[in-house]
mmCIF file with all atom_site columns, C-alpha atoms and ligand atoms in Angstrom:
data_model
loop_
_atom_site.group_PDB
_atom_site.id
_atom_site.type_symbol
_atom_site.label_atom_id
_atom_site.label_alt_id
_atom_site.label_comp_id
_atom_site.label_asym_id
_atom_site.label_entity_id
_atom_site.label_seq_id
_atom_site.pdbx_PDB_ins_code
_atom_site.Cartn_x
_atom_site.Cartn_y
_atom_site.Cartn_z
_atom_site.occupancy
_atom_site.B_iso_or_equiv
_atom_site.pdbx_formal_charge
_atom_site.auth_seq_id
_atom_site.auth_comp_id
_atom_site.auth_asym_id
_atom_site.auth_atom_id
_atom_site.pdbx_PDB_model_num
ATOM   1   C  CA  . UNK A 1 1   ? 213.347 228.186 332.297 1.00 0.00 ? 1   UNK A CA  1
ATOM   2   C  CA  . UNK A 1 2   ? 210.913 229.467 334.601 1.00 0.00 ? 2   UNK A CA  1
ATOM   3   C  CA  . UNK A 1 3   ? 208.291 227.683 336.515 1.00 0.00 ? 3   UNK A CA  1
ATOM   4   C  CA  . UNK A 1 4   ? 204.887 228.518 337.270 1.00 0.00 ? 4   UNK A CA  1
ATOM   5   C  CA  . UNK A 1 5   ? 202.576 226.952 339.419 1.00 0.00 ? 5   UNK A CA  1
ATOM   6   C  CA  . UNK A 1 6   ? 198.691 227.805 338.465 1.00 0.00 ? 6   UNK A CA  1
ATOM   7   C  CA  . UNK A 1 7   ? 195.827 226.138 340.315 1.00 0.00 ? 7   UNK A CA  1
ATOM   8   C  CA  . UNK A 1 8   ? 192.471 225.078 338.706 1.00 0.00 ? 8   UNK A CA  1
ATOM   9   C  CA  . UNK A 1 9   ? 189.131 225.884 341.042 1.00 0.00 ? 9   UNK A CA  1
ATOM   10  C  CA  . UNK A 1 10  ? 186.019 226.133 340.837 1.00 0.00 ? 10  UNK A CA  1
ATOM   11  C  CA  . UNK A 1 11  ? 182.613 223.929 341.611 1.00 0.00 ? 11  UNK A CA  1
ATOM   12  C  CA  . UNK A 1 12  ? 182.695 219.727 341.242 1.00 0.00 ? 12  UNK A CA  1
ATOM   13  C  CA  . UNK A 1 13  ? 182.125 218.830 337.983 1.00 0.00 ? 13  UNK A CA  1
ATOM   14  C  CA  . UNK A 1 14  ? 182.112 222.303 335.718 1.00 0.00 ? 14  UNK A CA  1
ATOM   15  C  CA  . UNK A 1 15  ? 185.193 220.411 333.727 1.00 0.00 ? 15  UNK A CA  1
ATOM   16  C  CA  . UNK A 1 16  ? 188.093 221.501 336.475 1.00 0.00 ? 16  UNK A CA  1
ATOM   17  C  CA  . UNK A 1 17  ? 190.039 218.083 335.480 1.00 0.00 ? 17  UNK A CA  1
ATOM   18  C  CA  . UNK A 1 18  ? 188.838 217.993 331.994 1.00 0.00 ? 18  UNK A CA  1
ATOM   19  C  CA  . UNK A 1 19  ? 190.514 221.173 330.815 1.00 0.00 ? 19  UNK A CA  1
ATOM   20  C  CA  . UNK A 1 20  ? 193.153 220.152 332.859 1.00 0.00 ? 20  UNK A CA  1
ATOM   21  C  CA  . UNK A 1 21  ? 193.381 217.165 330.915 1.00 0.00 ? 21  UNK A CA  1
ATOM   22  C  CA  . UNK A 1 22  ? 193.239 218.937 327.624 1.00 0.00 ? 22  UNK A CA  1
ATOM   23  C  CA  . UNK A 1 23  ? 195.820 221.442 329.046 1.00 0.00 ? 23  UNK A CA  1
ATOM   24  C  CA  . UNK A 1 24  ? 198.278 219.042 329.713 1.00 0.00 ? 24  UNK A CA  1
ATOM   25  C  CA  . UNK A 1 25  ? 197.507 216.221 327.213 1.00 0.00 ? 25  UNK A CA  1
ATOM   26  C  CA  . UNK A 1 26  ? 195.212 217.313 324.571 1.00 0.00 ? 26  UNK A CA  1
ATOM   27  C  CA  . UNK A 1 27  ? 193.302 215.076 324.929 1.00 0.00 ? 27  UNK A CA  1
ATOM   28  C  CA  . UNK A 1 28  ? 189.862 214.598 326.669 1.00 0.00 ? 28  UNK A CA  1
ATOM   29  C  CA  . UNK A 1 29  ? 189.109 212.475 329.234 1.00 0.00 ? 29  UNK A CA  1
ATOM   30  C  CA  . UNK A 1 30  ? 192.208 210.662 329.285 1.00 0.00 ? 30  UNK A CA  1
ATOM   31  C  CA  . UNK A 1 31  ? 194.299 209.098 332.243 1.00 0.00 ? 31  UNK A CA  1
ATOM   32  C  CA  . UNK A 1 32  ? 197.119 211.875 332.383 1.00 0.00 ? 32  UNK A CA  1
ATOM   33  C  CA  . UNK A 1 33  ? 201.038 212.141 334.390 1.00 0.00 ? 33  UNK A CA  1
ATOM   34  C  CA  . UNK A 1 34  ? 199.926 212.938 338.055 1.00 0.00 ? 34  UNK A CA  1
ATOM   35  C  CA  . UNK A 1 35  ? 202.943 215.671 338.051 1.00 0.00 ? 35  UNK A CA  1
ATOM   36  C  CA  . UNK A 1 36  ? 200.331 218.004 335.412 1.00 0.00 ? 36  UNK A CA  1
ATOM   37  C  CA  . UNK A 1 37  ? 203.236 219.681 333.706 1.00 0.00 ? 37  UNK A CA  1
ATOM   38  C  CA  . UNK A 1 38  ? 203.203 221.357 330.707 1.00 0.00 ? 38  UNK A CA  1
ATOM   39  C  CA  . UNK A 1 39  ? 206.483 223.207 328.715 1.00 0.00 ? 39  UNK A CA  1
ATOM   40  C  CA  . UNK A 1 40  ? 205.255 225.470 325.748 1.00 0.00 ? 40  UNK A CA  1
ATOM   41  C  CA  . UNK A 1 41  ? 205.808 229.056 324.971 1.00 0.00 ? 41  UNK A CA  1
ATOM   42  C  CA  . UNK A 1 42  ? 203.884 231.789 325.810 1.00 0.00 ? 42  UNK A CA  1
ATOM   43  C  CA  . UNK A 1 43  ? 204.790 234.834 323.466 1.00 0.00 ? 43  UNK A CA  1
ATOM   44  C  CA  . UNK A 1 44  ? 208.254 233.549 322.337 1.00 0.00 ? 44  UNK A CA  1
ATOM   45  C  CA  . UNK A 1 45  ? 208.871 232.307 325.559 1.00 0.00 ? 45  UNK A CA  1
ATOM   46  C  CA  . UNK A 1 46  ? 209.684 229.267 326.706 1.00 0.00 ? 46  UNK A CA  1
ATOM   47  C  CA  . UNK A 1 47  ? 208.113 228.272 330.645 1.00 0.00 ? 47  UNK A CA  1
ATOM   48  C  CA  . UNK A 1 48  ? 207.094 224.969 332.476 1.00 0.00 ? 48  UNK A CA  1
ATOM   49  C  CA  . UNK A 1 49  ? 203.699 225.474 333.554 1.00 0.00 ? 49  UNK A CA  1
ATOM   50  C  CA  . UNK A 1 50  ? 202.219 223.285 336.653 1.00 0.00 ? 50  UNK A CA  1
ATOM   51  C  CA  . UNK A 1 51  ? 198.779 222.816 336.907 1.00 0.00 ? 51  UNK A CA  1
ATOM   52  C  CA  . UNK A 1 52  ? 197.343 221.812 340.672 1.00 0.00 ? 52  UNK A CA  1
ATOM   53  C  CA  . UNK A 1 53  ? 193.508 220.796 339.550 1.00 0.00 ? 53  UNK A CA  1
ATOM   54  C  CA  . UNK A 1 54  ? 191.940 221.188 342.613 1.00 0.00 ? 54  UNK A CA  1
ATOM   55  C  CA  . UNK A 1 55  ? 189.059 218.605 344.325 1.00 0.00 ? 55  UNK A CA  1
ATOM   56  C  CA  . UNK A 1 56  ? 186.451 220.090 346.298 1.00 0.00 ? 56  UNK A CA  1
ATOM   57  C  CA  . UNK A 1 57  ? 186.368 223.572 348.283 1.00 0.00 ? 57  UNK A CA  1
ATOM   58  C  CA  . UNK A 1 58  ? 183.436 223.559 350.725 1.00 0.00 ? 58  UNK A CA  1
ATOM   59  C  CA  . UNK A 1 59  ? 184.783 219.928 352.839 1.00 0.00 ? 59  UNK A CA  1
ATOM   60  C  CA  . UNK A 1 60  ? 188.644 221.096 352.387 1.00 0.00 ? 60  UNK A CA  1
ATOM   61  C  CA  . UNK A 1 61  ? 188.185 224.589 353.017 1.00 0.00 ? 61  UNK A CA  1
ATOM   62  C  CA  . UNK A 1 62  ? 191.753 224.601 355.054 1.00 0.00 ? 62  UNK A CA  1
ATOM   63  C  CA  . UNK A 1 63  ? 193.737 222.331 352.355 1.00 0.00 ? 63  UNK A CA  1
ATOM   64  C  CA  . UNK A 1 64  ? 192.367 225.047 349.772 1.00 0.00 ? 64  UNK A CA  1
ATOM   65  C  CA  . UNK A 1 65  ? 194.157 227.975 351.818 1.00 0.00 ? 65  UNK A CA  1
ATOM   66  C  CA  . UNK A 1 66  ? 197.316 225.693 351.339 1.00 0.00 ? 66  UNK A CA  1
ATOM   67  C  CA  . UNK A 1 67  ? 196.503 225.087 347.422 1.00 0.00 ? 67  UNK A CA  1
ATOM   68  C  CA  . UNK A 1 68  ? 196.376 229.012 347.158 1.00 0.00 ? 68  UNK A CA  1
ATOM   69  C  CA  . UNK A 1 69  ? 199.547 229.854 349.383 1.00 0.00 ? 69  UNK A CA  1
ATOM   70  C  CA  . UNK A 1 70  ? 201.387 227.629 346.996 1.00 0.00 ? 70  UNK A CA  1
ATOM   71  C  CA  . UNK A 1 71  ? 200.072 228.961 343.491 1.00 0.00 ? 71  UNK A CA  1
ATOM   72  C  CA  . UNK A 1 72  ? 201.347 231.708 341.642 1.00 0.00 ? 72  UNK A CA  1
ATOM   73  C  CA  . UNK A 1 73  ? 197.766 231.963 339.585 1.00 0.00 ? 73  UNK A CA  1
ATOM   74  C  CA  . UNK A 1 74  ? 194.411 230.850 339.557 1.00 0.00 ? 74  UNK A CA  1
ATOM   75  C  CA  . UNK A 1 75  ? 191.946 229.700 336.646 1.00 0.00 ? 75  UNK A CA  1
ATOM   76  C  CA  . UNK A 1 76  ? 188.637 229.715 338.565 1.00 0.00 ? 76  UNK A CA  1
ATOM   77  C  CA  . UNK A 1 77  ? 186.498 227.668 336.298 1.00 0.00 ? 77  UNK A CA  1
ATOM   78  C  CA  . UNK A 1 78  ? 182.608 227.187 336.202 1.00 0.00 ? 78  UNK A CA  1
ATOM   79  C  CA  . UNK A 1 79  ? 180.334 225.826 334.077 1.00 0.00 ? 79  UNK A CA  1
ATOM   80  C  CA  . UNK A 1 80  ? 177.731 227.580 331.365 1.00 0.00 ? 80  UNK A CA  1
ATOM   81  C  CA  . UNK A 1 81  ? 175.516 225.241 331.795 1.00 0.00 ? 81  UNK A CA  1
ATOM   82  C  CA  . UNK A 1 82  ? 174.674 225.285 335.184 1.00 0.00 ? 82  UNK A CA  1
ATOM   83  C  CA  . UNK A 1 83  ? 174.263 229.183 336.292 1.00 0.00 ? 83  UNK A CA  1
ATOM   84  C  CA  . UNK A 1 84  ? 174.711 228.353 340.486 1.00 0.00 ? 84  UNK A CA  1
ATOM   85  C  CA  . UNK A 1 85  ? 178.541 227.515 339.969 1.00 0.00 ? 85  UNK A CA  1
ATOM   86  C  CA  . UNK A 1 86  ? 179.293 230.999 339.335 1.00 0.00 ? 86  UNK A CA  1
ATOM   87  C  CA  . UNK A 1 87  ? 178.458 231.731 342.679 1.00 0.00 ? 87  UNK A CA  1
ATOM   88  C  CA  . UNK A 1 88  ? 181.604 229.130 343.421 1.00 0.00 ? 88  UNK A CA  1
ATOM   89  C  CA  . UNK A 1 89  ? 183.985 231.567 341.298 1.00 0.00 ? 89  UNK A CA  1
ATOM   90  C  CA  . UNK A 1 90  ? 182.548 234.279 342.998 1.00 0.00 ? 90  UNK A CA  1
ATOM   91  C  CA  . UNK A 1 91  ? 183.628 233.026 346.413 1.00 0.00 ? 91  UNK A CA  1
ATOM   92  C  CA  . UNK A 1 92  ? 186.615 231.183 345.479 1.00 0.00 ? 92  UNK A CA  1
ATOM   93  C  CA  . UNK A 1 93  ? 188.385 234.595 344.170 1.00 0.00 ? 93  UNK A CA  1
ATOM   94  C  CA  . UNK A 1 94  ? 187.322 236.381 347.444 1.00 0.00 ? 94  UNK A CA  1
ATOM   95  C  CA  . UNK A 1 95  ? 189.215 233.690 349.513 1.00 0.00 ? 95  UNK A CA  1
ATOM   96  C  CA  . UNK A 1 96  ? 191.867 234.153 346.925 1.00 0.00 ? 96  UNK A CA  1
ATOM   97  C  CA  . UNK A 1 97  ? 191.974 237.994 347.331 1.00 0.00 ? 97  UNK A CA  1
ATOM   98  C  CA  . UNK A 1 98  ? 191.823 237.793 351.352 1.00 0.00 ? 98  UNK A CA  1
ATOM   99  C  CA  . UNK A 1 99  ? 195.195 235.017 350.837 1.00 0.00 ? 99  UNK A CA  1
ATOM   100 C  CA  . UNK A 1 100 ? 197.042 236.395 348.357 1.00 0.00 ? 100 UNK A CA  1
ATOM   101 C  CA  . UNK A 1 101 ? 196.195 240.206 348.654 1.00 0.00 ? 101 UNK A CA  1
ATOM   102 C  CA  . UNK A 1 102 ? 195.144 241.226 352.146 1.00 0.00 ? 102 UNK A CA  1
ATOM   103 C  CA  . UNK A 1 103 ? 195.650 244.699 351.685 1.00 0.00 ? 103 UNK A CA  1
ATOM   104 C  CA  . UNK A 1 104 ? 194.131 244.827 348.215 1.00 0.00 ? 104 UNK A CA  1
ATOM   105 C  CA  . UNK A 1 105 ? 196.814 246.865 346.614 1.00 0.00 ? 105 UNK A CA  1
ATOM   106 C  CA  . UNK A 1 106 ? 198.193 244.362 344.269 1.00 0.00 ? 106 UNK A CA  1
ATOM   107 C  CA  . UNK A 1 107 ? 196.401 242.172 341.239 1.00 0.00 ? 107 UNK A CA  1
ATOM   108 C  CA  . UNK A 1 108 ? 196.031 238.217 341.869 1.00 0.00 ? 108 UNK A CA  1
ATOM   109 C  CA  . UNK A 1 109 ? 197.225 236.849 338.670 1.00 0.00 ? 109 UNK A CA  1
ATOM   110 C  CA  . UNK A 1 110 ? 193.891 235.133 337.708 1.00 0.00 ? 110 UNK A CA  1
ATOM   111 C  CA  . UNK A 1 111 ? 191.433 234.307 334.145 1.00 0.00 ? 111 UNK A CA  1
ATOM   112 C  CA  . UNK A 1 112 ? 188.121 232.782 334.733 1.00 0.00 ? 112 UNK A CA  1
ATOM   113 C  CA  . UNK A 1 113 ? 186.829 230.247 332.558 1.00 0.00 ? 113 UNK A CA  1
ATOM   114 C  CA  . UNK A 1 114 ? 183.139 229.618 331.612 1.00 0.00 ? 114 UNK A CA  1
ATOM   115 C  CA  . UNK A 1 115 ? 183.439 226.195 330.402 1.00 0.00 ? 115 UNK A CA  1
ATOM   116 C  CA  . UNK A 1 116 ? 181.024 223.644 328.369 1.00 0.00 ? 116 UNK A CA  1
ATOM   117 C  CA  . UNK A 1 117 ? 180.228 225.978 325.293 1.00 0.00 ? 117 UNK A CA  1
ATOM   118 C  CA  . UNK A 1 118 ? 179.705 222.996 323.356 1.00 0.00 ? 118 UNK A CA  1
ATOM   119 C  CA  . UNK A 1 119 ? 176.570 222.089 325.102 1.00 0.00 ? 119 UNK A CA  1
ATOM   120 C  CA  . UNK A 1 120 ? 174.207 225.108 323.200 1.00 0.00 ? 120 UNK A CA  1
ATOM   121 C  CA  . UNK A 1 121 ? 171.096 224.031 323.716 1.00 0.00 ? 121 UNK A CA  1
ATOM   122 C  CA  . UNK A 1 122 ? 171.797 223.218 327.562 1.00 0.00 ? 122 UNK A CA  1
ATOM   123 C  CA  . UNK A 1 123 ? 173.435 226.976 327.958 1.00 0.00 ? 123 UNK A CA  1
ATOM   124 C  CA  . UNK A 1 124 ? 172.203 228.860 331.021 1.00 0.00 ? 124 UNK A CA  1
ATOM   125 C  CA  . UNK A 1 125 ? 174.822 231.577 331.242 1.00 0.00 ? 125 UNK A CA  1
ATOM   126 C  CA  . UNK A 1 126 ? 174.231 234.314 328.989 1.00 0.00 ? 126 UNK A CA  1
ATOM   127 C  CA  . UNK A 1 127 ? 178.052 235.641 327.394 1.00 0.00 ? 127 UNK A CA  1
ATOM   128 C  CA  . UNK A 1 128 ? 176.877 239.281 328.740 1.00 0.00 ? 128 UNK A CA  1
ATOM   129 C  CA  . UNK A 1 129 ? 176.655 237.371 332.207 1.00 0.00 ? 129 UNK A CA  1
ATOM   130 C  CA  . UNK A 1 130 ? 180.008 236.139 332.063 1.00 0.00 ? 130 UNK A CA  1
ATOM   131 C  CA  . UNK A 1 131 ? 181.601 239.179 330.437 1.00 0.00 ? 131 UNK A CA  1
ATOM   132 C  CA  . UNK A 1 132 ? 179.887 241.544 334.075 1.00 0.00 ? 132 UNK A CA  1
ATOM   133 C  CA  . UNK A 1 133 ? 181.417 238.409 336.388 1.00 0.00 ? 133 UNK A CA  1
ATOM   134 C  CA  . UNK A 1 134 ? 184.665 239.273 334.267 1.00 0.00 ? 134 UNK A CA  1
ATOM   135 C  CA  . UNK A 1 135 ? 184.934 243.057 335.105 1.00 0.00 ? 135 UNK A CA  1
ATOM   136 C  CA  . UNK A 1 136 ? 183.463 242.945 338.627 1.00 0.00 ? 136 UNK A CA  1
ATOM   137 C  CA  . UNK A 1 137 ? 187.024 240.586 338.731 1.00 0.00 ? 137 UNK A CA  1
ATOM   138 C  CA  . UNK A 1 138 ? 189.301 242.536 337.150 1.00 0.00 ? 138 UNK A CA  1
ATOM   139 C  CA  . UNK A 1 139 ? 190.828 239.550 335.356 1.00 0.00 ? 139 UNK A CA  1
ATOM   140 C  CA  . UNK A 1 140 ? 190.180 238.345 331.382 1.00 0.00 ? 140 UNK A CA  1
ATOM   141 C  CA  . UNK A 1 141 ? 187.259 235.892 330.658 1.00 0.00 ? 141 UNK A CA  1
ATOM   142 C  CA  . UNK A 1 142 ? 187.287 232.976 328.559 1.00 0.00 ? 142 UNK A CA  1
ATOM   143 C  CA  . UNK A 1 143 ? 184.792 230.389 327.173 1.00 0.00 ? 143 UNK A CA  1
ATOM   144 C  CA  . UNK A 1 144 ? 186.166 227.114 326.756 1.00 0.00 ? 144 UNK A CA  1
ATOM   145 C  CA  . UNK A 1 145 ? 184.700 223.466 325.802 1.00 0.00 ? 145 UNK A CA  1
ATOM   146 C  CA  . UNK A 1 146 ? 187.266 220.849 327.263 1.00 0.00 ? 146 UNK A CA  1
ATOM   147 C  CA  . UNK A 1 147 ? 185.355 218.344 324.741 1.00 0.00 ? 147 UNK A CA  1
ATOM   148 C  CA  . UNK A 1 148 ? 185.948 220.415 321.422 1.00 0.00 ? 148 UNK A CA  1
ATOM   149 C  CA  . UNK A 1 149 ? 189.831 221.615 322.558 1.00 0.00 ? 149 UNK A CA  1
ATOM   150 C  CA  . UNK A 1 150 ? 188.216 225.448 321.983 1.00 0.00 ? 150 UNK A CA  1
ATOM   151 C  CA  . UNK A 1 151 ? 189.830 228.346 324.526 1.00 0.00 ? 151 UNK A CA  1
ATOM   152 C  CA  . UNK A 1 152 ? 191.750 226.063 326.384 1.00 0.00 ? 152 UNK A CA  1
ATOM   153 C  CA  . UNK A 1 153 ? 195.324 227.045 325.610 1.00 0.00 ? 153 UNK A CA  1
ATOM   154 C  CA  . UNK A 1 154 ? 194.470 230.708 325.467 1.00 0.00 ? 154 UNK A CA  1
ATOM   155 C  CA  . UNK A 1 155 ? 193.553 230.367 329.245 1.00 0.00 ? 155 UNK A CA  1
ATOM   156 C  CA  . UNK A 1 156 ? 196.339 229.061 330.022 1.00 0.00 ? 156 UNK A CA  1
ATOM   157 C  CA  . UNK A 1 157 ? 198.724 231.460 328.585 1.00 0.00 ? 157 UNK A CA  1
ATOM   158 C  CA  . UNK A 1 158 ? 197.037 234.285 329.680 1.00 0.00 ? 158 UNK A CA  1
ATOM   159 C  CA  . UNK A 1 159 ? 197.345 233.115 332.792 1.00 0.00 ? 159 UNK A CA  1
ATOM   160 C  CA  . UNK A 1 160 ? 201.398 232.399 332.367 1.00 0.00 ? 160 UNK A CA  1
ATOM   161 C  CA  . UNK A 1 161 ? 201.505 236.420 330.889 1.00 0.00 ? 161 UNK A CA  1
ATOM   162 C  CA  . UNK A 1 162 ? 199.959 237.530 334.291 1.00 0.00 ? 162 UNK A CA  1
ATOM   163 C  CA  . UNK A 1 163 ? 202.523 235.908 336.426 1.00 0.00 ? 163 UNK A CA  1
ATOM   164 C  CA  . UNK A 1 164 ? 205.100 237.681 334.647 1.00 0.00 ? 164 UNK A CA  1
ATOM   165 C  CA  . UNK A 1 165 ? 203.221 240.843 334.962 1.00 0.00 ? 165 UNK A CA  1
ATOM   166 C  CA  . UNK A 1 166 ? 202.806 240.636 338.458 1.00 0.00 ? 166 UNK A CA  1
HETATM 167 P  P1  . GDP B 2 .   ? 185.545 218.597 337.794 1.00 0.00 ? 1   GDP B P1  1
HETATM 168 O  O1  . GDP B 2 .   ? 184.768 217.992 338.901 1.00 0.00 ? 1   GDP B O1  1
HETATM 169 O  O2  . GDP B 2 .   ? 185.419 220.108 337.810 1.00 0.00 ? 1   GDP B O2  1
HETATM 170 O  O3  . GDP B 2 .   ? 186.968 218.151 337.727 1.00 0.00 ? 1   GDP B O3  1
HETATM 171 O  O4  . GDP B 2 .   ? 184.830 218.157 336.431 1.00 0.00 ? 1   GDP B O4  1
HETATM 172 P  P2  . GDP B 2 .   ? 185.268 216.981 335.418 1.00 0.00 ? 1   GDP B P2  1
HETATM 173 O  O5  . GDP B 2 .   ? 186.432 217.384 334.621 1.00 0.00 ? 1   GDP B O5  1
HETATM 174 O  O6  . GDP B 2 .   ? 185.344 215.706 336.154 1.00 0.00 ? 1   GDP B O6  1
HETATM 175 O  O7  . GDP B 2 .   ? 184.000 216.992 334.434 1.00 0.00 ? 1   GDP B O7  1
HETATM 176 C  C1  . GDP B 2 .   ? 182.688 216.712 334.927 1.00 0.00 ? 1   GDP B C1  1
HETATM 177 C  C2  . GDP B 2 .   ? 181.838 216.186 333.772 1.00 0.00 ? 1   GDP B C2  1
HETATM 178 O  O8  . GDP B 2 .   ? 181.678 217.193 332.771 1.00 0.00 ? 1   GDP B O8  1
HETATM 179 C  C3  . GDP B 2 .   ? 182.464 214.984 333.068 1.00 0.00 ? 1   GDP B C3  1
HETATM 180 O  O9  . GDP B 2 .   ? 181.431 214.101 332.713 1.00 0.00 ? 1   GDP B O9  1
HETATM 181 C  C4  . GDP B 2 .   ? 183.080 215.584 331.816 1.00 0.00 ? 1   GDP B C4  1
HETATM 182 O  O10 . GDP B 2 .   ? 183.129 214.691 330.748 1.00 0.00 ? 1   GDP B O10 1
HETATM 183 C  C5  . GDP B 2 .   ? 182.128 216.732 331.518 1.00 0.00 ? 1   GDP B C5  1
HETATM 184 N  N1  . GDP B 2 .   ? 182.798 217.837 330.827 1.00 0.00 ? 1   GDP B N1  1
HETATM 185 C  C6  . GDP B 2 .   ? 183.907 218.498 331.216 1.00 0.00 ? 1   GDP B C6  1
HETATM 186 N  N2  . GDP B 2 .   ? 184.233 219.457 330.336 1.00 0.00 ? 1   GDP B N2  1
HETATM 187 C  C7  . GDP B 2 .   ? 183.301 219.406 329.355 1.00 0.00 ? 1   GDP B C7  1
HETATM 188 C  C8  . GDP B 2 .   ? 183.089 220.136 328.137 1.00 0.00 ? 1   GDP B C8  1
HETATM 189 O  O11 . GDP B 2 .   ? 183.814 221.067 327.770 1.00 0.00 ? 1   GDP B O11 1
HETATM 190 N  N3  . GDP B 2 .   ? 181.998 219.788 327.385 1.00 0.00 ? 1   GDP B N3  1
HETATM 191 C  C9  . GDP B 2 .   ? 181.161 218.780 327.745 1.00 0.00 ? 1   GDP B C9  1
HETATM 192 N  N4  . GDP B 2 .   ? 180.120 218.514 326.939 1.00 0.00 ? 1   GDP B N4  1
HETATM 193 N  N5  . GDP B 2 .   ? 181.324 218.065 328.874 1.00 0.00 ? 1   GDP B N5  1
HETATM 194 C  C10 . GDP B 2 .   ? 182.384 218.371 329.675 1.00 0.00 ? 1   GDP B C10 1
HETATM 195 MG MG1 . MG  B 3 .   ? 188.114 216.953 339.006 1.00 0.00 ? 2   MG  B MG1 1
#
């Protein structure tokens, strides 16, 4: 069985370790193995899927070039309720990019996630926002709420389908 290794980035506290969480577990907010494995299948297929949820960026700026060396893909995550942390996704997949793709000929295998949709009333990212950060990445968007178990898995396969594209 194949193994992928994805890593989770993005802004403290947009939900990096809670979608995680629900990746790995389903659950929310629960302690969870430190290893952050996951086997499922991903169109028929069978694949071991580890997840590296990442800390900070800004302080560890060197340890991140080592997180993205080491990763096969990257969910950049940020939050909908707090418009800033796209900026974090923004530069995030242009360290990526200058890592992984100096030359810029190939794709990064990569999804971004806008996460919190459950919080409506607290929503500062408009879906039209999210969809232009999308396309301006070339990689598929999806909103997620860690707390309600909605878009989580879909991320994560999507991200397992562009590592075998790639
Ligand atoms: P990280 O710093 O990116 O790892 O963020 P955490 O996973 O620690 O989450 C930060 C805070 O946001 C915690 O209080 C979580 O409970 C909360 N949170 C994470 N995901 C969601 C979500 O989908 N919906 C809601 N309502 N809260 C969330
Ligand atoms: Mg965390």
């Amino acid at each position: 069985m194949r193994v992928y290794r994805a890593a989770v980035m993005g802004s403290g506290g947009v939900g990096k370790s809670a979608v995680t969480i629900r990746f790995i577990n389903g659950e929310y907010l629960e302690m969870y193995d430190p290893t952050n494995r996951r086997q499922f299948e991903v169109d028929g297929t069978p694949c071991l899927l580890e997840i590296l949820d990442t800390a900070g960026i800004d302080q560890y700026l060197s340890l991140n070039d080592l997180f993205i060396r080491d990763s096969d893909g990257f969910i950049l995550v940020f939050s909908l309720i707090q418009r800033e942390t796209i900026n974090e996704v923004r530069a995030v997949r242009e360290s990526i990019r200058r890592i992984k793709n100096p030359t810029g000929g190939q794709v990064v295998p990569m999804v971004i996630i806008g996460n919190k949709a459950d919080l409506v009333d607290e929503r500062e990212v408009e879906p039209q926002t999210a969809e232009a950060l999308a396309i301006e990445s070339g990689c598929p968007y999806f909103e997620t709420s860690a707390r309600d178990n909605v878009g989580i898995l879909p991320a994560f396969a999507e991200i397992v389908r562009q590592i075998r594209q790639h």
